[in-house]
mmCIF file of N, CA, C and O in Angstrom:
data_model
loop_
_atom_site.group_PDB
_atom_site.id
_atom_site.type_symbol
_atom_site.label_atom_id
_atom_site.label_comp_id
_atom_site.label_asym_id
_atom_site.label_seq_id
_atom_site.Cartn_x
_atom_site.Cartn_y
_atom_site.Cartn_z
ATOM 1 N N UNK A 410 19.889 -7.205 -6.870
ATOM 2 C CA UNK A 410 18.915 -7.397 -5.808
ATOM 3 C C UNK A 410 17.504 -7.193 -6.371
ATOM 4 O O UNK A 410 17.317 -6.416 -7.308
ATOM 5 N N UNK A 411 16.525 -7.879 -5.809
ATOM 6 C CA UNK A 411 15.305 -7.529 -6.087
ATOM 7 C C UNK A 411 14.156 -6.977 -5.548
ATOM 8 O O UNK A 411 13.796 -7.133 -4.381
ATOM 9 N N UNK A 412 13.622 -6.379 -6.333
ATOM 10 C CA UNK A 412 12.789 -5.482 -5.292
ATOM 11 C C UNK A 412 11.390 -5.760 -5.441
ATOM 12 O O UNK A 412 10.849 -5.775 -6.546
ATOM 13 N N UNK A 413 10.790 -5.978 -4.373
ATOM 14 C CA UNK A 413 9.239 -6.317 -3.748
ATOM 15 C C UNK A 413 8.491 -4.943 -3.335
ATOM 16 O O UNK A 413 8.593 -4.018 -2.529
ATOM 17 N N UNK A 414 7.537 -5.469 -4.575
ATOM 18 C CA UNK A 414 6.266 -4.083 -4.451
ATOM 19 C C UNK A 414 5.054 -4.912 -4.151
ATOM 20 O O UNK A 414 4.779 -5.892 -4.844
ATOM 21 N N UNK A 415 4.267 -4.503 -3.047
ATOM 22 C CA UNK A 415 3.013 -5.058 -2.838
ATOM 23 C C UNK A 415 1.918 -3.695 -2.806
ATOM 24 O O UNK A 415 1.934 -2.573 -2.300
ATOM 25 N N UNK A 416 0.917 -4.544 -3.707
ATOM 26 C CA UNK A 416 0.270 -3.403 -3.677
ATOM 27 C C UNK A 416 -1.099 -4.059 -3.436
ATOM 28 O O UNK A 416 -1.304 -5.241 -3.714
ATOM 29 N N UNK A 417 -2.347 -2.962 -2.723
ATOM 30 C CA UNK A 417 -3.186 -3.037 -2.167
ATOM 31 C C UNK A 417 -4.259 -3.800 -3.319
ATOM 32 O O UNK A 417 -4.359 -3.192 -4.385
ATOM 33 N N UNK A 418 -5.145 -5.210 -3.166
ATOM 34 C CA UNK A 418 -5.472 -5.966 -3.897
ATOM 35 C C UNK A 418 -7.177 -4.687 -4.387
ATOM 36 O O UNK A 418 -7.674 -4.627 -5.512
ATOM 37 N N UNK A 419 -7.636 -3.924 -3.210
ATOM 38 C CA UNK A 419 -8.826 -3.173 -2.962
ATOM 39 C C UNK A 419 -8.598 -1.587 -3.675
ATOM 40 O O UNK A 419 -9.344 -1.105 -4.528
ATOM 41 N N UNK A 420 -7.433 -0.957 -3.119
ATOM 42 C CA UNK A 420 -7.464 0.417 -3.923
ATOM 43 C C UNK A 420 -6.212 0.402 -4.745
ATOM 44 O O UNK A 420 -5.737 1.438 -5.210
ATOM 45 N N UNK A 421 -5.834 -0.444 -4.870
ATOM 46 C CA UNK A 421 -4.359 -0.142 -6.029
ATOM 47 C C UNK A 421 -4.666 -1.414 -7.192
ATOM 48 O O UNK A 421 -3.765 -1.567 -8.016
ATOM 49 N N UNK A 422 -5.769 -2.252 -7.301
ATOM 50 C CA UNK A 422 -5.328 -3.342 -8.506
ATOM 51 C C UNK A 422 -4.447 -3.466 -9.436
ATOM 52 O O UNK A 422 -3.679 -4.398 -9.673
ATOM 53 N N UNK A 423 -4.627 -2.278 -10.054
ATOM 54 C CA UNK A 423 -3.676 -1.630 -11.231
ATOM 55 C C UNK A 423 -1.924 -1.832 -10.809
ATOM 56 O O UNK A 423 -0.942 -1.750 -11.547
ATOM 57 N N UNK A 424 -1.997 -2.062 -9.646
ATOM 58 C CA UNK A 424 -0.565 -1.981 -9.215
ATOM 59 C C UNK A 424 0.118 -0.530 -9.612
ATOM 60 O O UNK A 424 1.233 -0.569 -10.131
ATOM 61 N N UNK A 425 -0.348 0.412 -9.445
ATOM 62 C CA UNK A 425 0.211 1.967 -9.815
ATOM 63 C C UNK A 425 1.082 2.171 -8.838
ATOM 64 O O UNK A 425 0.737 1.738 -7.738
ATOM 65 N N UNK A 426 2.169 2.735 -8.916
ATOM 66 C CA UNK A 426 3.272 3.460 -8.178
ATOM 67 C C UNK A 426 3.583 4.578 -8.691
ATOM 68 O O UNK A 426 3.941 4.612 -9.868
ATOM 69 N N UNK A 427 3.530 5.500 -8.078
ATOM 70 C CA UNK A 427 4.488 6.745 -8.866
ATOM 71 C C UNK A 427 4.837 7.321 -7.661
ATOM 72 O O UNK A 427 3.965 7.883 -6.999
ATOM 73 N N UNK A 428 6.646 7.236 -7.050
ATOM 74 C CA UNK A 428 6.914 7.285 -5.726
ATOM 75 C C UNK A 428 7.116 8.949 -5.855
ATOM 76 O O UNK A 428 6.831 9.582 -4.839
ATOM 77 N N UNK A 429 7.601 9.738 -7.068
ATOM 78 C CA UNK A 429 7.619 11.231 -6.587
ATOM 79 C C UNK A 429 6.482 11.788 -6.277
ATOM 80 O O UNK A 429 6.520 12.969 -5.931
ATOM 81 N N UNK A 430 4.910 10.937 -6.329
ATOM 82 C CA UNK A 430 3.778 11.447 -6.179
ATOM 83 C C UNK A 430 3.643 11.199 -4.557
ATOM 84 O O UNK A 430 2.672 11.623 -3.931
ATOM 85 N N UNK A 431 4.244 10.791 -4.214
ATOM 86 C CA UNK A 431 3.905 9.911 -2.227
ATOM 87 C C UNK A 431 3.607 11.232 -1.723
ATOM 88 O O UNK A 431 3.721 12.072 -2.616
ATOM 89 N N UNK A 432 3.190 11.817 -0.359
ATOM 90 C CA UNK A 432 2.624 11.915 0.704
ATOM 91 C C UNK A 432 3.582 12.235 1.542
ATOM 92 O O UNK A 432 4.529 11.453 1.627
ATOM 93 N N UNK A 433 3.573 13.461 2.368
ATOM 94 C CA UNK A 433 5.230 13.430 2.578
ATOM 95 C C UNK A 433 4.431 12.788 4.213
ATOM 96 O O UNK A 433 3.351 13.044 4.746
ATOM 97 N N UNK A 434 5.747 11.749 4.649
ATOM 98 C CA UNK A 434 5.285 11.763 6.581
ATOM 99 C C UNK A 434 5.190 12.333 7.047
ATOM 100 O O UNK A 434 4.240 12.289 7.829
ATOM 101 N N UNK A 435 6.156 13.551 7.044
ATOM 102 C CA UNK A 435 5.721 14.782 7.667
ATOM 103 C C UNK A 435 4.050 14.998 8.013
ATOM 104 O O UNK A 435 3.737 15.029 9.203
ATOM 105 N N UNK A 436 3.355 15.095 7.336
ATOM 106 C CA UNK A 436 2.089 14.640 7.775
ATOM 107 C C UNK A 436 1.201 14.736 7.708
ATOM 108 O O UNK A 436 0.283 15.477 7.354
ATOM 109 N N UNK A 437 1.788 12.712 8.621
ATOM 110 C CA UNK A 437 1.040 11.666 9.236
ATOM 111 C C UNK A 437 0.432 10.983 8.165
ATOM 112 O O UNK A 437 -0.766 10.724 8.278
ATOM 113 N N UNK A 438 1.099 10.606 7.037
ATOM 114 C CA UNK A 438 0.290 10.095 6.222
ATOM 115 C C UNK A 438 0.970 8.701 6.011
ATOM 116 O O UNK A 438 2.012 8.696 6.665
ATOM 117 N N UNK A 439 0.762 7.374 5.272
ATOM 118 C CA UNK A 439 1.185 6.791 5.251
ATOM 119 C C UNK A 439 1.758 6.545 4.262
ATOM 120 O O UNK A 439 1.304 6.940 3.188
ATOM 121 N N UNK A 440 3.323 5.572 4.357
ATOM 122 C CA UNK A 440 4.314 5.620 3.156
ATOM 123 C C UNK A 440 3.632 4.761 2.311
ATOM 124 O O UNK A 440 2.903 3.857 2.718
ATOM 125 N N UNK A 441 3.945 5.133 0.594
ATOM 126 C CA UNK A 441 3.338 4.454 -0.462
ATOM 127 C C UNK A 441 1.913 5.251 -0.545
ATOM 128 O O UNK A 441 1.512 5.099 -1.699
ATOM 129 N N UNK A 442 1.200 5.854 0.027
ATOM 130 C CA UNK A 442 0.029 6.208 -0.268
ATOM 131 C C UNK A 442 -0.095 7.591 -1.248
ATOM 132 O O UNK A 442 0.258 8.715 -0.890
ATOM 133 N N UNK A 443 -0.769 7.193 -2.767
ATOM 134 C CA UNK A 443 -0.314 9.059 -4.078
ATOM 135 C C UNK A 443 -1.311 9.850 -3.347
ATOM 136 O O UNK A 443 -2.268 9.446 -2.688
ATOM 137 N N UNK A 444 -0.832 11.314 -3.631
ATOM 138 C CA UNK A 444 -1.425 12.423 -3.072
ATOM 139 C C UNK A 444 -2.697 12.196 -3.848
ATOM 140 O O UNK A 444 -3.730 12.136 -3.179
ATOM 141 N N UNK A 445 -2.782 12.061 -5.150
ATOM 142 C CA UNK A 445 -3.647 11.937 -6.589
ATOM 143 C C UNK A 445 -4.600 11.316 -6.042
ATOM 144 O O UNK A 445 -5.513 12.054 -5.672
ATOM 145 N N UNK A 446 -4.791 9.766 -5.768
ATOM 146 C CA UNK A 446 -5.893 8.611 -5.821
ATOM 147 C C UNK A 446 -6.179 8.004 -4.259
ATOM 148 O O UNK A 446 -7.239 7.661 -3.735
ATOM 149 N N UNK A 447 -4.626 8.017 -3.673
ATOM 150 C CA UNK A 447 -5.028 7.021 -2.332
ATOM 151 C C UNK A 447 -4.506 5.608 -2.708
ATOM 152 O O UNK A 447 -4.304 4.624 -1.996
ATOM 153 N N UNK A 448 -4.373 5.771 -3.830
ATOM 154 C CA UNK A 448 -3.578 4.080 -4.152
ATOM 155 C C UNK A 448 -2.690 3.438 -3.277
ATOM 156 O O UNK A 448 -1.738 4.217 -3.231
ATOM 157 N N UNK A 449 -2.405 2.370 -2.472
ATOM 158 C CA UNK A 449 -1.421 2.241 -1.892
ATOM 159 C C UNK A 449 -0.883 0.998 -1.967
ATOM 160 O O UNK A 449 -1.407 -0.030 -2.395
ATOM 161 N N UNK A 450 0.385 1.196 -1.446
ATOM 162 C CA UNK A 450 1.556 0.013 -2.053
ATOM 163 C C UNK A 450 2.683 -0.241 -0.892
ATOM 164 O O UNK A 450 2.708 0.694 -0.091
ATOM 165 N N UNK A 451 3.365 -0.999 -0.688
ATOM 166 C CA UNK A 451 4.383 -0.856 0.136
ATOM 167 C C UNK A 451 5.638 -1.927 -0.374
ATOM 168 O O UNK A 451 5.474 -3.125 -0.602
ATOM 169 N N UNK A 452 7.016 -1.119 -0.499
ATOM 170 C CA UNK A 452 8.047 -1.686 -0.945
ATOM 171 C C UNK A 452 8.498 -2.401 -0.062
ATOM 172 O O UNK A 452 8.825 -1.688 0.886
ATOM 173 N N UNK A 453 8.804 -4.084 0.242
ATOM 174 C CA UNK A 453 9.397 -4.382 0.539
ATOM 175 C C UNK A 453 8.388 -6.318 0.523
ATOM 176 O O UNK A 453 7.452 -6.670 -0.193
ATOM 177 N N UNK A 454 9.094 -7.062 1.553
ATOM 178 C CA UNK A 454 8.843 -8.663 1.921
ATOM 179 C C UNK A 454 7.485 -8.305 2.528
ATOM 180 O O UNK A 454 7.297 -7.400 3.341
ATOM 181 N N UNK A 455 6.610 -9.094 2.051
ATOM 182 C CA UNK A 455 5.366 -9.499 2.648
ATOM 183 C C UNK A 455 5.622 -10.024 4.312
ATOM 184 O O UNK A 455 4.647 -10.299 5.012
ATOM 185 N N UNK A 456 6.446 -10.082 4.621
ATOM 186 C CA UNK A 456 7.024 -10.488 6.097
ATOM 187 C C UNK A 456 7.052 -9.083 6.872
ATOM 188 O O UNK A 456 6.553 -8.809 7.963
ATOM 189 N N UNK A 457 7.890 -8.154 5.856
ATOM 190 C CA UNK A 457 7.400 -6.982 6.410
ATOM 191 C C UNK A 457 5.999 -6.264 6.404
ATOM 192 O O UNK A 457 5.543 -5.671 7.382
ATOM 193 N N UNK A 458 5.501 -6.361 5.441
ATOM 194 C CA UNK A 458 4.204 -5.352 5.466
ATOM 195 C C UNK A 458 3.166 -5.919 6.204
ATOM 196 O O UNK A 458 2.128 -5.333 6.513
ATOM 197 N N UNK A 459 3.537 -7.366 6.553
ATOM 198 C CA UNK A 459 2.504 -8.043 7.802
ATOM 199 C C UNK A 459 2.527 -7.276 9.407
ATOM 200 O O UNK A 459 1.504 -6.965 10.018
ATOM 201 N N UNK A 460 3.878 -7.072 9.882
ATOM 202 C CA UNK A 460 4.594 -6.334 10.440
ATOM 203 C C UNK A 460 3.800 -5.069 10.516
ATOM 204 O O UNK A 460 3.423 -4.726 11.637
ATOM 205 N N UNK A 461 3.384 -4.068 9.125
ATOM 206 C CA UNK A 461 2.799 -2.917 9.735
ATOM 207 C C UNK A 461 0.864 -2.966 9.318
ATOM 208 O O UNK A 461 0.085 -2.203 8.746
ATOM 209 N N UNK A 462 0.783 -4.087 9.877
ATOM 210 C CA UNK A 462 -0.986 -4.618 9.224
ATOM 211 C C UNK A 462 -1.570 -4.567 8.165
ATOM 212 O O UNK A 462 -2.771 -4.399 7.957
ATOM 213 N N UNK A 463 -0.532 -4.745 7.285
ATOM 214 C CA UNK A 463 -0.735 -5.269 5.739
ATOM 215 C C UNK A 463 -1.859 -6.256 6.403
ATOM 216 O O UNK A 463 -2.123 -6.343 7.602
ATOM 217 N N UNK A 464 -2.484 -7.011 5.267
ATOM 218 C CA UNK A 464 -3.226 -8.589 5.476
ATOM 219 C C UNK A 464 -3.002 -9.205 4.355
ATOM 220 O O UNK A 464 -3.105 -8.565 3.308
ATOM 221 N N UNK A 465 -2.703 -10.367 4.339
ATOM 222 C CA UNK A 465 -2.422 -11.592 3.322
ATOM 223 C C UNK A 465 -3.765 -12.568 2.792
ATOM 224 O O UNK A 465 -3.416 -13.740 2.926
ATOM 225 N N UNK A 466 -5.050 -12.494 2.288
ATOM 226 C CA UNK A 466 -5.486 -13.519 2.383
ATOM 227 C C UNK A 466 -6.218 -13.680 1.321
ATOM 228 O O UNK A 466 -6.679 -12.832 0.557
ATOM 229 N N UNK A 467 -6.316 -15.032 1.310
ATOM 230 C CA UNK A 467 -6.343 -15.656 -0.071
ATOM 231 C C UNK A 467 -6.094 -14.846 -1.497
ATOM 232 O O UNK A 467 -6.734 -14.336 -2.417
ATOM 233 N N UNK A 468 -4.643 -15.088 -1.028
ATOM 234 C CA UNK A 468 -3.471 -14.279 -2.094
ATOM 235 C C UNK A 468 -3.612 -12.880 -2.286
ATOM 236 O O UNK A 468 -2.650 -12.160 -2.553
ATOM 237 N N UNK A 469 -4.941 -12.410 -2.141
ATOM 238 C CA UNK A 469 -4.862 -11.019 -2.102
ATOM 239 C C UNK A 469 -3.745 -10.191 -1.088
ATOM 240 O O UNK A 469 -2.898 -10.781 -0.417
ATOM 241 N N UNK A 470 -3.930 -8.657 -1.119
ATOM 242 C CA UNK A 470 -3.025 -7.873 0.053
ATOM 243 C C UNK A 470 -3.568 -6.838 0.169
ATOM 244 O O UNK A 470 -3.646 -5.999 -0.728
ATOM 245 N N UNK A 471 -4.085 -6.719 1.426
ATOM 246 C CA UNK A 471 -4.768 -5.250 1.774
ATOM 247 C C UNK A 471 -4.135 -4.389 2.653
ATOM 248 O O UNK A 471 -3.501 -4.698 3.661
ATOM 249 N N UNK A 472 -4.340 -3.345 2.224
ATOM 250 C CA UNK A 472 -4.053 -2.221 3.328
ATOM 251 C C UNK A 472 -4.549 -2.019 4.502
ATOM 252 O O UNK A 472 -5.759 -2.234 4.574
ATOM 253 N N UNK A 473 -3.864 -1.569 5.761
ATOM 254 C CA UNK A 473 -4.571 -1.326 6.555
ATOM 255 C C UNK A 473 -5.837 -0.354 6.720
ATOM 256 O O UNK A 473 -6.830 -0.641 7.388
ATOM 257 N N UNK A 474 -5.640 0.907 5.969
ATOM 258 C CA UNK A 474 -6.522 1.493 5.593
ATOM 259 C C UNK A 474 -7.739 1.453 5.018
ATOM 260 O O UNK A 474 -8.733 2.128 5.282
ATOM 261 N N UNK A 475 -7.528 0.299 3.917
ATOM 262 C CA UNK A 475 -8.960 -0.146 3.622
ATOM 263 C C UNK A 475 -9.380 -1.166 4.497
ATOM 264 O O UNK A 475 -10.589 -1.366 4.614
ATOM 265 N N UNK A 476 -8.356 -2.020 5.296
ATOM 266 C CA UNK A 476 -8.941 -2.766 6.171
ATOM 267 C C UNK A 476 -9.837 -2.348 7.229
ATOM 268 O O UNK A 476 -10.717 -3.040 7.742
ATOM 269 N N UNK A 477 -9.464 -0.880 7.572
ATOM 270 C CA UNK A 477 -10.259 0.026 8.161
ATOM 271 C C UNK A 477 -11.681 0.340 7.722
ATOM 272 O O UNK A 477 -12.646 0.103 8.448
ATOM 273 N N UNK A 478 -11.781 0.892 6.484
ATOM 274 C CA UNK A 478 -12.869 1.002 5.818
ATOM 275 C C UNK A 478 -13.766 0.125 5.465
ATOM 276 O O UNK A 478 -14.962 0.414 5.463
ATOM 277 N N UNK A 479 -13.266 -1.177 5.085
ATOM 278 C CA UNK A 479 -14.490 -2.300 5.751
ATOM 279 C C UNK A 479 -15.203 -2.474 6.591
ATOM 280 O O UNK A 479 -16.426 -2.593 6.662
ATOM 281 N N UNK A 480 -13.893 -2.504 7.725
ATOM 282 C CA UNK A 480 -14.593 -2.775 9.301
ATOM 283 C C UNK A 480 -15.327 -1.627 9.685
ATOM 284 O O UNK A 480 -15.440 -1.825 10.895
ATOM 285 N N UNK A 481 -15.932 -0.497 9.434
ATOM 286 C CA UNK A 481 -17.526 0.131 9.529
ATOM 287 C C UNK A 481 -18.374 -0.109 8.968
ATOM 288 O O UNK A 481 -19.442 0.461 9.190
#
């Protein structure tokens, strides 16, 4: 099987993952996001991460979070 990593085109370029570094939900933080940087990523289909307001555009992929941080 294969596995789909998308990572944030704005704070992750590098495509960094290091999942024992994550953020626990416990909390309220969001999955894929390192305690370290803020880098963020999300495992799975771009079908899904649209689903939790990923954005797709022009090929890039942003987080909702920085999508946040724009929009001020």
């Amino acid at each position: 099987m294969l596995r789909v990593i998308i990572f944030c085109d704005i704070c992750n370029p590098q495509g960094i993952r290091y999942i024992e570094q994550n953020r626990s939900t416990s909390r309220g933080d969001e999955g894929g996001r390192r305690v370290t940087d803020g880098r963020s990523w999300f495992e799975g289909p771009i079908d899904e991460a649209l689903k939790i307001d990923w954005l797709q555009q022009e090929g890039d992929h942003i987080c909702p979070r920085c999508q946040d941080r724009s929009s001020k």
